[in-house]
PDB file of C-alpha atoms in Angstrom:
ATOM      1  CA  MET A   1     -60.121 -18.394   3.531  1.00 65.00           C
ATOM      2  CA  PRO A   2     -59.550 -15.200   1.463  1.00 74.00           C
ATOM      3  CA  THR A   3     -56.882 -12.635   2.472  1.00 81.00           C
ATOM      4  CA  PHE A   4     -57.140  -8.987   1.632  1.00 87.00           C
ATOM      5  CA  THR A   5     -54.499  -6.266   1.697  1.00 88.00           C
ATOM      6  CA  ALA A   6     -54.958  -2.510   2.120  1.00 91.00           C
ATOM      7  CA  LEU A   7     -51.894  -0.463   1.186  1.00 92.00           C
ATOM      8  CA  THR A   8     -51.021   3.257   1.092  1.00 93.00           C
ATOM      9  CA  THR A   9     -48.026   5.465   1.066  1.00 92.00           C
ATOM     10  CA  LEU A  10     -47.195   8.759   2.789  1.00 93.00           C
ATOM     11  CA  THR A  11     -44.201  10.941   3.712  1.00 92.00           C
ATOM     12  CA  GLY A  12     -42.425  10.721   7.078  1.00 89.00           C
ATOM     13  CA  LYS A  13     -41.667   7.932   9.526  1.00 89.00           C
ATOM     14  CA  SER A  14     -43.601   9.283  12.530  1.00 91.00           C
ATOM     15  CA  GLN A  15     -46.684   9.872  10.375  1.00 93.00           C
ATOM     16  CA  ALA A  16     -46.438   6.377   8.926  1.00 92.00           C
ATOM     17  CA  GLU A  17     -46.117   4.830  12.411  1.00 91.00           C
ATOM     18  CA  ALA A  18     -49.089   6.802  13.683  1.00 93.00           C
ATOM     19  CA  LEU A  19     -51.237   5.584  10.733  1.00 95.00           C
ATOM     20  CA  GLY A  20     -50.134   2.007  11.393  1.00 91.00           C
ATOM     21  CA  GLU A  21     -51.083   2.311  14.976  1.00 91.00           C
ATOM     22  CA  ALA A  22     -54.488   3.840  14.036  1.00 93.00           C
ATOM     23  CA  MET A  23     -55.262   0.828  11.771  1.00 93.00           C
ATOM     24  CA  GLU A  24     -55.231  -1.484  14.835  1.00 88.00           C
ATOM     25  CA  SER A  25     -58.628   0.022  15.833  1.00 91.00           C
ATOM     26  CA  LEU A  26     -60.325  -0.824  12.538  1.00 93.00           C
ATOM     27  CA  THR A  27     -63.327  -3.191  12.306  1.00 92.00           C
ATOM     28  CA  PRO A  28     -62.894  -5.696  10.882  1.00 91.00           C
ATOM     29  CA  GLU A  29     -59.603  -5.904  12.606  1.00 90.00           C
ATOM     30  CA  PRO A  30     -56.435  -6.514  10.604  1.00 88.00           C
ATOM     31  CA  THR A  31     -54.509  -9.751  11.235  1.00 84.00           C
ATOM     32  CA  GLY A  32     -51.247  -7.910  10.697  1.00 82.00           C
ATOM     33  CA  ILE A  33     -49.851  -4.355   9.999  1.00 87.00           C
ATOM     34  CA  GLY A  34     -46.540  -3.436   8.391  1.00 83.00           C
ATOM     35  CA  VAL A  35     -44.774   0.027   8.183  1.00 85.00           C
ATOM     36  CA  PHE A  36     -41.826   0.188   5.789  1.00 81.00           C
ATOM     37  CA  GLU A  37     -39.722   2.814   4.157  1.00 80.00           C
ATOM     38  CA  LEU A  38     -39.574   2.407   0.378  1.00 75.00           C
ATOM     39  CA  GLU A  39     -35.968   1.679  -0.814  1.00 60.00           C
ATOM     40  CA  ASP A  40     -36.280   3.812  -3.910  1.00 62.00           C
ATOM     41  CA  GLY A  41     -34.909   7.084  -2.493  1.00 68.00           C
ATOM     42  CA  SER A  42     -38.335   8.692  -2.672  1.00 75.00           C
ATOM     43  CA  GLY A  43     -38.600   9.230   1.138  1.00 81.00           C
ATOM     44  CA  LEU A  44     -42.043   7.642   1.072  1.00 87.00           C
ATOM     45  CA  TRP A  45     -43.230   5.080   3.637  1.00 89.00           C
ATOM     46  CA  GLU A  46     -45.696   2.234   2.893  1.00 89.00           C
ATOM     47  CA  VAL A  47     -48.330   1.278   5.482  1.00 91.00           C
ATOM     48  CA  GLY A  48     -50.349  -1.867   4.977  1.00 90.00           C
ATOM     49  CA  GLY A  49     -52.716  -4.242   6.653  1.00 89.00           C
ATOM     50  CA  TYR A  50     -53.821  -7.780   6.127  1.00 86.00           C
ATOM     51  CA  PHE A  51     -57.424  -8.810   6.641  1.00 88.00           C
ATOM     52  CA  THR A  52     -59.415 -12.070   6.458  1.00 87.00           C
ATOM     53  CA  GLU A  53     -62.585 -10.047   5.858  1.00 90.00           C
ATOM     54  CA  THR A  54     -63.138  -7.265   3.434  1.00 92.00           C
ATOM     55  CA  PRO A  55     -61.838  -4.093   5.038  1.00 93.00           C
ATOM     56  CA  ASP A  56     -64.140  -1.057   5.526  1.00 94.00           C
ATOM     57  CA  ASP A  57     -63.428   1.329   2.586  1.00 94.00           C
ATOM     58  CA  THR A  58     -65.034   4.285   4.332  1.00 94.00           C
ATOM     59  CA  ALA A  59     -62.925   3.769   7.493  1.00 95.00           C
ATOM     60  CA  LEU A  60     -59.747   3.399   5.373  1.00 96.00           C
ATOM     61  CA  ALA A  61     -60.546   6.605   3.413  1.00 95.00           C
ATOM     62  CA  LEU A  62     -61.056   8.585   6.627  1.00 95.00           C
ATOM     63  CA  LEU A  63     -57.740   7.212   8.039  1.00 95.00           C
ATOM     64  CA  ALA A  64     -55.938   8.237   4.908  1.00 95.00           C
ATOM     65  CA  ALA A  65     -57.368  11.716   4.889  1.00 95.00           C
ATOM     66  CA  VAL A  66     -56.626  12.342   8.548  1.00 95.00           C
ATOM     67  CA  HIS A  67     -52.928  11.154   8.319  1.00 95.00           C
ATOM     68  CA  GLY A  68     -52.251  12.817   4.846  1.00 94.00           C
ATOM     69  CA  ALA A  69     -51.793   9.470   3.059  1.00 94.00           C
ATOM     70  CA  GLN A  70     -52.720   8.421  -0.455  1.00 93.00           C
ATOM     71  CA  PRO A  71     -56.014   6.588  -0.769  1.00 93.00           C
ATOM     72  CA  PHE A  72     -55.706   2.977   0.305  1.00 93.00           C
ATOM     73  CA  VAL A  73     -55.557   0.386  -2.425  1.00 90.00           C
ATOM     74  CA  VAL A  74     -57.458  -2.814  -1.412  1.00 90.00           C
ATOM     75  CA  SER A  75     -56.724  -6.118  -3.076  1.00 85.00           C
ATOM     76  CA  GLU A  76     -57.674  -9.774  -2.576  1.00 82.00           C
ATOM     77  CA  LEU A  77     -54.713 -11.998  -2.554  1.00 71.00           C
ATOM     78  CA  PRO A  78     -54.811 -15.203  -4.582  1.00 63.00           C
ATOM     79  CA  GLU A  79     -54.521 -18.475  -2.631  1.00 61.00           C
ATOM     80  CA  THR A  80     -50.875 -19.412  -2.723  1.00 54.00           C
ATOM     81  CA  ASP A  81     -48.871 -22.424  -1.629  1.00 50.00           C
ATOM     82  CA  TRP A  82     -46.370 -20.225   0.219  1.00 42.00           C
ATOM     83  CA  VAL A  83     -43.850 -22.953   0.972  1.00 45.00           C
ATOM     84  CA  ALA A  84     -43.728 -23.850  -2.657  1.00 48.00           C
ATOM     85  CA  HIS A  85     -43.523 -20.163  -3.546  1.00 43.00           C
ATOM     86  CA  VAL A  86     -40.592 -19.728  -1.139  1.00 42.00           C
ATOM     87  CA  ARG A  87     -38.895 -22.718  -2.561  1.00 45.00           C
ATOM     88  CA  ARG A  88     -39.008 -21.149  -5.985  1.00 44.00           C
ATOM     89  CA  GLU A  89     -37.829 -17.786  -4.761  1.00 41.00           C
ATOM     90  CA  LEU A  90     -35.124 -18.677  -2.299  1.00 48.00           C
ATOM     91  CA  SER A  91     -32.026 -19.665  -4.121  1.00 62.00           C
ATOM     92  CA  PRO A  92     -29.001 -21.098  -2.299  1.00 74.00           C
ATOM     93  CA  VAL A  93     -26.841 -18.621  -0.350  1.00 77.00           C
ATOM     94  CA  GLU A  94     -23.055 -18.659  -0.408  1.00 82.00           C
ATOM     95  CA  ALA A  95     -21.288 -16.949   2.462  1.00 86.00           C
ATOM     96  CA  GLY A  96     -17.574 -17.685   2.114  1.00 89.00           C
ATOM     97  CA  ARG A  97     -17.063 -21.363   2.816  1.00 93.00           C
ATOM     98  CA  PHE A  98     -20.689 -21.838   3.826  1.00 92.00           C
ATOM     99  CA  PHE A  99     -23.511 -22.991   1.427  1.00 88.00           C
ATOM    100  CA  VAL A 100     -27.107 -22.588   2.848  1.00 87.00           C
ATOM    101  CA  TYR A 101     -29.739 -24.291   0.870  1.00 83.00           C
ATOM    102  CA  GLY A 102     -33.130 -26.018   0.896  1.00 75.00           C
ATOM    103  CA  SER A 103     -33.671 -29.639   0.128  1.00 73.00           C
ATOM    104  CA  HIS A 104     -35.111 -28.669  -3.271  1.00 69.00           C
ATOM    105  CA  ASP A 105     -31.587 -27.504  -4.112  1.00 71.00           C
ATOM    106  CA  SER A 106     -29.643 -30.432  -2.708  1.00 73.00           C
ATOM    107  CA  ASP A 107     -28.259 -31.169  -6.218  1.00 77.00           C
ATOM    108  CA  LYS A 108     -26.578 -27.777  -6.289  1.00 79.00           C
ATOM    109  CA  VAL A 109     -24.225 -28.126  -3.268  1.00 82.00           C
ATOM    110  CA  PRO A 110     -20.643 -27.469  -4.375  1.00 86.00           C
ATOM    111  CA  ALA A 111     -18.026 -30.082  -3.372  1.00 88.00           C
ATOM    112  CA  ASP A 112     -15.819 -27.341  -1.821  1.00 89.00           C
ATOM    113  CA  ARG A 113     -18.314 -25.722   0.489  1.00 91.00           C
ATOM    114  CA  ILE A 114     -19.704 -26.547   3.922  1.00 93.00           C
ATOM    115  CA  PRO A 115     -23.411 -27.340   3.330  1.00 89.00           C
ATOM    116  CA  LEU A 116     -26.118 -26.268   5.740  1.00 89.00           C
ATOM    117  CA  LEU A 117     -29.587 -27.489   4.978  1.00 87.00           C
ATOM    118  CA  ILE A 118     -32.382 -25.131   6.184  1.00 82.00           C
ATOM    119  CA  GLU A 119     -35.843 -25.880   4.853  1.00 64.00           C
ATOM    120  CA  ALA A 120     -37.793 -23.117   3.064  1.00 48.00           C
ATOM    121  CA  SER A 121     -40.741 -23.405   5.426  1.00 46.00           C
ATOM    122  CA  MET A 122     -38.422 -22.192   8.167  1.00 44.00           C
ATOM    123  CA  ALA A 123     -37.683 -18.984   6.405  1.00 37.00           C
ATOM    124  CA  PHE A 124     -36.421 -16.795   9.279  1.00 45.00           C
ATOM    125  CA  GLY A 125     -32.687 -17.432   9.532  1.00 48.00           C
ATOM    126  CA  THR A 126     -32.296 -19.268   6.134  1.00 46.00           C
ATOM    127  CA  GLY A 127     -29.288 -17.025   5.426  1.00 48.00           C
ATOM    128  CA  HIS A 128     -31.124 -14.843   2.804  1.00 47.00           C
ATOM    129  CA  HIS A 129     -31.809 -12.008   5.202  1.00 59.00           C
ATOM    130  CA  GLY A 130     -28.885  -9.493   5.495  1.00 71.00           C
ATOM    131  CA  THR A 131     -28.568 -10.071   9.261  1.00 82.00           C
ATOM    132  CA  THR A 132     -27.979 -13.859   8.972  1.00 84.00           C
ATOM    133  CA  LEU A 133     -25.837 -13.604   5.906  1.00 86.00           C
ATOM    134  CA  GLY A 134     -23.731 -10.886   7.653  1.00 90.00           C
ATOM    135  CA  CYS A 135     -23.156 -13.148  10.627  1.00 93.00           C
ATOM    136  CA  LEU A 136     -22.083 -15.985   8.368  1.00 93.00           C
ATOM    137  CA  ARG A 137     -19.655 -13.763   6.541  1.00 94.00           C
ATOM    138  CA  ALA A 138     -18.273 -12.447   9.799  1.00 96.00           C
ATOM    139  CA  LEU A 139     -17.762 -16.064  11.027  1.00 97.00           C
ATOM    140  CA  ASP A 140     -16.113 -17.014   7.695  1.00 96.00           C
ATOM    141  CA  GLY A 141     -13.718 -14.070   8.113  1.00 96.00           C
ATOM    142  CA  LEU A 142     -12.719 -15.192  11.644  1.00 97.00           C
ATOM    143  CA  ILE A 143     -11.951 -18.710  10.467  1.00 96.00           C
ATOM    144  CA  GLU A 144      -9.930 -17.254   7.565  1.00 95.00           C
ATOM    145  CA  GLN A 145      -7.800 -15.446  10.059  1.00 95.00           C
ATOM    146  CA  GLY A 146      -7.064 -18.695  11.904  1.00 96.00           C
ATOM    147  CA  PHE A 147      -9.338 -18.078  14.942  1.00 97.00           C
ATOM    148  CA  THR A 148     -10.743 -21.248  16.605  1.00 96.00           C
ATOM    149  CA  ALA A 149     -13.497 -21.494  19.168  1.00 97.00           C
ATOM    150  CA  ALA A 150     -14.135 -24.400  21.478  1.00 97.00           C
ATOM    151  CA  ARG A 151     -17.134 -22.789  23.268  1.00 98.00           C
ATOM    152  CA  VAL A 152     -19.800 -21.017  21.218  1.00 98.00           C
ATOM    153  CA  ALA A 153     -23.250 -19.671  22.128  1.00 97.00           C
ATOM    154  CA  ASP A 154     -25.881 -18.626  19.590  1.00 96.00           C
ATOM    155  CA  ILE A 155     -28.372 -16.378  21.554  1.00 95.00           C
ATOM    156  CA  GLY A 156     -31.811 -15.812  19.855  1.00 90.00           C
ATOM    157  CA  CYS A 157     -30.806 -18.682  17.534  1.00 88.00           C
ATOM    158  CA  GLY A 158     -33.888 -18.946  15.260  1.00 83.00           C
ATOM    159  CA  THR A 159     -33.029 -21.818  12.936  1.00 85.00           C
ATOM    160  CA  ALA A 160     -29.639 -22.261  14.679  1.00 90.00           C
ATOM    161  CA  VAL A 161     -27.904 -21.935  11.329  1.00 91.00           C
ATOM    162  CA  LEU A 162     -25.096 -19.914  13.002  1.00 94.00           C
ATOM    163  CA  ALA A 163     -24.364 -22.421  15.751  1.00 96.00           C
ATOM    164  CA  MET A 164     -24.525 -25.186  13.159  1.00 96.00           C
ATOM    165  CA  ALA A 165     -22.007 -23.399  10.976  1.00 96.00           C
ATOM    166  CA  ALA A 166     -19.608 -23.095  13.897  1.00 97.00           C
ATOM    167  CA  ALA A 167     -20.067 -26.707  14.845  1.00 97.00           C
ATOM    168  CA  ARG A 168     -19.219 -27.800  11.266  1.00 96.00           C
ATOM    169  CA  VAL A 169     -15.834 -26.093  11.470  1.00 96.00           C
ATOM    170  CA  TRP A 170     -14.765 -26.558  15.114  1.00 97.00           C
ATOM    171  CA  GLN A 171     -15.028 -29.144  17.923  1.00 95.00           C
ATOM    172  CA  GLY A 172     -16.256 -28.254  21.401  1.00 96.00           C
ATOM    173  CA  ASP A 173     -19.308 -27.107  23.191  1.00 96.00           C
ATOM    174  CA  PHE A 174     -21.934 -25.372  21.071  1.00 98.00           C
ATOM    175  CA  LEU A 175     -25.119 -24.011  22.611  1.00 97.00           C
ATOM    176  CA  ALA A 176     -28.139 -22.403  20.778  1.00 96.00           C
ATOM    177  CA  SER A 177     -30.896 -20.713  22.781  1.00 94.00           C
ATOM    178  CA  ASP A 178     -34.080 -18.839  21.910  1.00 90.00           C
ATOM    179  CA  ILE A 179     -36.889 -17.325  23.944  1.00 85.00           C
ATOM    180  CA  ASP A 180     -39.381 -18.996  21.610  1.00 82.00           C
ATOM    181  CA  ALA A 181     -40.054 -22.674  22.235  1.00 83.00           C
ATOM    182  CA  VAL A 182     -41.021 -23.130  18.564  1.00 79.00           C
ATOM    183  CA  ALA A 183     -37.605 -21.795  17.484  1.00 81.00           C
ATOM    184  CA  VAL A 184     -35.930 -24.357  19.679  1.00 87.00           C
ATOM    185  CA  GLU A 185     -37.939 -27.126  18.056  1.00 86.00           C
ATOM    186  CA  VAL A 186     -37.018 -25.738  14.616  1.00 84.00           C
ATOM    187  CA  ALA A 187     -33.279 -25.660  15.640  1.00 88.00           C
ATOM    188  CA  GLU A 188     -33.454 -29.324  16.773  1.00 91.00           C
ATOM    189  CA  ALA A 189     -35.219 -30.328  13.502  1.00 88.00           C
ATOM    190  CA  ASN A 190     -32.514 -28.557  11.477  1.00 89.00           C
ATOM    191  CA  LEU A 191     -29.727 -30.390  13.406  1.00 93.00           C
ATOM    192  CA  LYS A 192     -31.484 -33.678  12.646  1.00 92.00           C
ATOM    193  CA  ALA A 193     -31.869 -32.792   8.969  1.00 89.00           C
ATOM    194  CA  ASN A 194     -28.152 -32.076   8.788  1.00 93.00           C
ATOM    195  CA  GLY A 195     -27.064 -35.248  10.551  1.00 94.00           C
ATOM    196  CA  MET A 196     -25.816 -33.116  13.479  1.00 95.00           C
ATOM    197  CA  GLU A 197     -27.942 -34.383  16.357  1.00 93.00           C
ATOM    198  CA  GLY A 198     -26.026 -33.744  19.581  1.00 92.00           C
ATOM    199  CA  ALA A 199     -23.579 -31.414  17.965  1.00 96.00           C
ATOM    200  CA  VAL A 200     -25.438 -28.351  19.316  1.00 97.00           C
ATOM    201  CA  THR A 201     -27.377 -28.170  22.619  1.00 96.00           C
ATOM    202  CA  CYS A 202     -30.701 -26.294  22.019  1.00 95.00           C
ATOM    203  CA  LEU A 203     -32.214 -24.406  24.923  1.00 94.00           C
ATOM    204  CA  GLU A 204     -35.286 -22.312  25.685  1.00 92.00           C
ATOM    205  CA  ALA A 205     -33.939 -19.270  27.468  1.00 91.00           C
ATOM    206  CA  ALA A 206     -34.334 -15.475  27.666  1.00 88.00           C
ATOM    207  CA  GLY A 207     -30.806 -14.075  27.068  1.00 90.00           C
ATOM    208  CA  PHE A 208     -28.311 -15.999  29.253  1.00 93.00           C
ATOM    209  CA  ASP A 209     -30.946 -16.961  31.822  1.00 90.00           C
ATOM    210  CA  HIS A 210     -30.218 -20.766  31.869  1.00 94.00           C
ATOM    211  CA  ASP A 211     -28.014 -22.935  34.021  1.00 95.00           C
ATOM    212  CA  GLU A 212     -26.502 -24.607  30.926  1.00 94.00           C
ATOM    213  CA  LEU A 213     -25.461 -21.284  29.422  1.00 95.00           C
ATOM    214  CA  ALA A 214     -23.801 -20.326  32.721  1.00 95.00           C
ATOM    215  CA  ALA A 215     -22.103 -23.652  33.096  1.00 95.00           C
ATOM    216  CA  HIS A 216     -20.241 -23.464  29.741  1.00 95.00           C
ATOM    217  CA  ALA A 217     -19.041 -19.853  30.143  1.00 95.00           C
ATOM    218  CA  PRO A 218     -16.777 -18.104  29.351  1.00 97.00           C
ATOM    219  CA  TYR A 219     -17.270 -18.425  25.596  1.00 98.00           C
ATOM    220  CA  ASP A 220     -14.770 -17.947  22.790  1.00 98.00           C
ATOM    221  CA  LEU A 221     -17.511 -16.624  20.463  1.00 98.00           C
ATOM    222  CA  ILE A 222     -21.099 -15.451  21.006  1.00 98.00           C
ATOM    223  CA  PHE A 223     -23.627 -14.909  18.240  1.00 97.00           C
ATOM    224  CA  ALA A 224     -26.604 -12.552  18.942  1.00 95.00           C
ATOM    225  CA  ASN A 225     -28.678 -11.907  15.839  1.00 91.00           C
ATOM    226  CA  ILE A 226     -31.663 -10.178  17.423  1.00 87.00           C
ATOM    227  CA  LEU A 227     -32.601  -6.537  17.431  1.00 84.00           C
ATOM    228  CA  LYS A 228     -31.101  -3.321  18.783  1.00 89.00           C
ATOM    229  CA  GLY A 229     -33.219  -3.113  21.982  1.00 88.00           C
ATOM    230  CA  PRO A 230     -32.486  -6.623  23.274  1.00 89.00           C
ATOM    231  CA  LEU A 231     -28.837  -6.326  22.194  1.00 93.00           C
ATOM    232  CA  VAL A 232     -28.375  -3.079  24.247  1.00 93.00           C
ATOM    233  CA  ALA A 233     -30.100  -4.588  27.264  1.00 92.00           C
ATOM    234  CA  LEU A 234     -27.968  -7.787  26.882  1.00 94.00           C
ATOM    235  CA  ALA A 235     -24.623  -5.986  26.618  1.00 96.00           C
ATOM    236  CA  PRO A 236     -23.266  -6.373  30.198  1.00 95.00           C
ATOM    237  CA  ASP A 237     -24.383  -9.986  30.431  1.00 95.00           C
ATOM    238  CA  LEU A 238     -23.106 -10.907  27.007  1.00 97.00           C
ATOM    239  CA  VAL A 239     -19.624  -9.463  27.562  1.00 97.00           C
ATOM    240  CA  ALA A 240     -19.475 -10.993  30.946  1.00 96.00           C
ATOM    241  CA  HIS A 241     -20.001 -14.424  29.360  1.00 97.00           C
ATOM    242  CA  LEU A 242     -17.184 -13.835  26.871  1.00 97.00           C
ATOM    243  CA  ARG A 243     -13.623 -14.777  27.709  1.00 97.00           C
ATOM    244  CA  PRO A 244     -10.963 -12.001  27.393  1.00 96.00           C
ATOM    245  CA  GLY A 245     -10.042 -11.879  23.756  1.00 96.00           C
ATOM    246  CA  GLY A 246     -13.235 -13.634  22.704  1.00 97.00           C
ATOM    247  CA  TYR A 247     -15.417 -12.355  19.953  1.00 98.00           C
ATOM    248  CA  ALA A 248     -19.087 -11.355  19.629  1.00 98.00           C
ATOM    249  CA  ILE A 249     -20.923 -11.300  16.291  1.00 98.00           C
ATOM    250  CA  LEU A 250     -23.950  -9.046  16.613  1.00 97.00           C
ATOM    251  CA  SER A 251     -26.720  -8.336  14.086  1.00 93.00           C
ATOM    252  CA  GLY A 252     -30.305  -7.434  13.693  1.00 87.00           C
ATOM    253  CA  ILE A 253     -29.071  -3.855  13.693  1.00 90.00           C
ATOM    254  CA  LEU A 254     -30.273  -1.235  11.305  1.00 89.00           C
ATOM    255  CA  ASN A 255     -27.462   0.788   9.808  1.00 91.00           C
ATOM    256  CA  GLU A 256     -28.491   3.971  11.589  1.00 92.00           C
ATOM    257  CA  GLN A 257     -28.501   2.041  14.921  1.00 93.00           C
ATOM    258  CA  ALA A 258     -24.952   0.636  14.651  1.00 95.00           C
ATOM    259  CA  ASP A 259     -23.062   3.497  16.308  1.00 96.00           C
ATOM    260  CA  ASP A 260     -25.332   3.302  19.367  1.00 95.00           C
ATOM    261  CA  VAL A 261     -24.772  -0.418  19.765  1.00 96.00           C
ATOM    262  CA  ILE A 262     -21.044  -0.077  19.340  1.00 97.00           C
ATOM    263  CA  ALA A 263     -20.954   2.656  22.096  1.00 97.00           C
ATOM    264  CA  VAL A 264     -22.894   0.499  24.537  1.00 96.00           C
ATOM    265  CA  TYR A 265     -20.650  -2.488  23.966  1.00 97.00           C
ATOM    266  CA  ALA A 266     -17.492  -0.375  24.249  1.00 97.00           C
ATOM    267  CA  GLN A 267     -18.674   0.672  27.712  1.00 96.00           C
ATOM    268  CA  ALA A 268     -19.226  -2.926  28.525  1.00 96.00           C
ATOM    269  CA  GLY A 269     -15.636  -3.822  27.563  1.00 96.00           C
ATOM    270  CA  THR A 270     -15.283  -4.573  23.809  1.00 97.00           C
ATOM    271  CA  ASN A 271     -13.492  -3.096  20.854  1.00 97.00           C
ATOM    272  CA  LEU A 272     -14.949  -2.872  17.383  1.00 97.00           C
ATOM    273  CA  VAL A 273     -13.051  -5.162  14.947  1.00 97.00           C
ATOM    274  CA  ASP A 274     -15.215  -4.849  11.879  1.00 97.00           C
ATOM    275  CA  ARG A 275     -18.594  -3.859  10.663  1.00 95.00           C
ATOM    276  CA  GLY A 276     -20.359  -5.174   7.564  1.00 94.00           C
ATOM    277  CA  VAL A 277     -23.330  -3.684   5.756  1.00 92.00           C
ATOM    278  CA  ILE A 278     -25.835  -5.583   3.691  1.00 86.00           C
ATOM    279  CA  GLY A 279     -28.712  -3.491   2.540  1.00 81.00           C
ATOM    280  CA  ASP A 280     -30.336  -1.870   5.588  1.00 82.00           C
ATOM    281  CA  TRP A 281     -28.567  -4.057   8.066  1.00 87.00           C
ATOM    282  CA  THR A 282     -25.153  -3.853   9.917  1.00 93.00           C
ATOM    283  CA  THR A 283     -23.379  -6.816  11.414  1.00 95.00           C
ATOM    284  CA  LEU A 284     -20.733  -6.050  14.050  1.00 97.00           C
ATOM    285  CA  LEU A 285     -17.663  -8.054  15.011  1.00 98.00           C
ATOM    286  CA  LEU A 286     -16.458  -7.119  18.499  1.00 98.00           C
ATOM    287  CA  ARG A 287     -13.548  -8.404  20.633  1.00 98.00           C
ATOM    288  CA  LYS A 288     -13.571  -8.401  24.381  1.00 97.00           C
ATOM    289  CA  ILE A 289     -10.698  -6.339  25.776  1.00 94.00           C
ATOM    290  CA  ASP A 290      -7.947  -8.552  27.294  1.00 83.00           C
ATOM    291  CA  ALA A 291      -7.601  -8.513  31.128  1.00 61.00           C
ATOM    292  CA  ILE A 292      -4.812  -6.195  32.279  1.00 42.00           C
TER     293      ILE A 292
END
């Protein structure tokens, strides 16, 4: 089945978002729409749609004119074996003592690193994205300082690479949860691929809404690599599940959102220990205030 793209650029976030929303009413209907700021300092935003049928040139031209965008450029994508493509493009990732790799790079694992095998077909949470990499670096920094954790929760775990990393270093109770049942299956498959079956308990849950998560609280360390909105909503619950002096590693936060997240978690009872920036993304290391 052919895939077509229709791409344009324009100035301003609100204008770009409005154009992206307007594209949803096109016929034929796009299968996906993206709105991104170009990282070249130009101030331009790119708006694009994917189609399984040839998009309507007239409708696209009208939308571009109404929203002050450049004319859409329509292209047909070549058929691609995306898993093979990802395998070629995704090189191993080193985050301190951790080495995240796909099976196609199994011959590259250094003897002095902790290996974490995440298949390329499970690309979200492979460690290449700034959010996951930031969390692994924050974890490595805690370990370097001599911190140990016997109870760890990875909320919104995706591939469970963060829970797996913790379980490779410490012994105790490690839980990984995700609202998406498919993510839980992926997490379990990754544990098996790493010979870690049973090392991490994988759960389908929204936030901390699971008996198992409640039963193992309070935690020494909680990961939450999600997005600003869910992180803010989760703040009281997350901090309540931390022991006094315990740490939270939070990511999925755009750089300009970080101060807002810090403020919300400060009100919930944490102090900022460190903040790391990788590209557009910030990772926060927070510590729950000790009981007085």
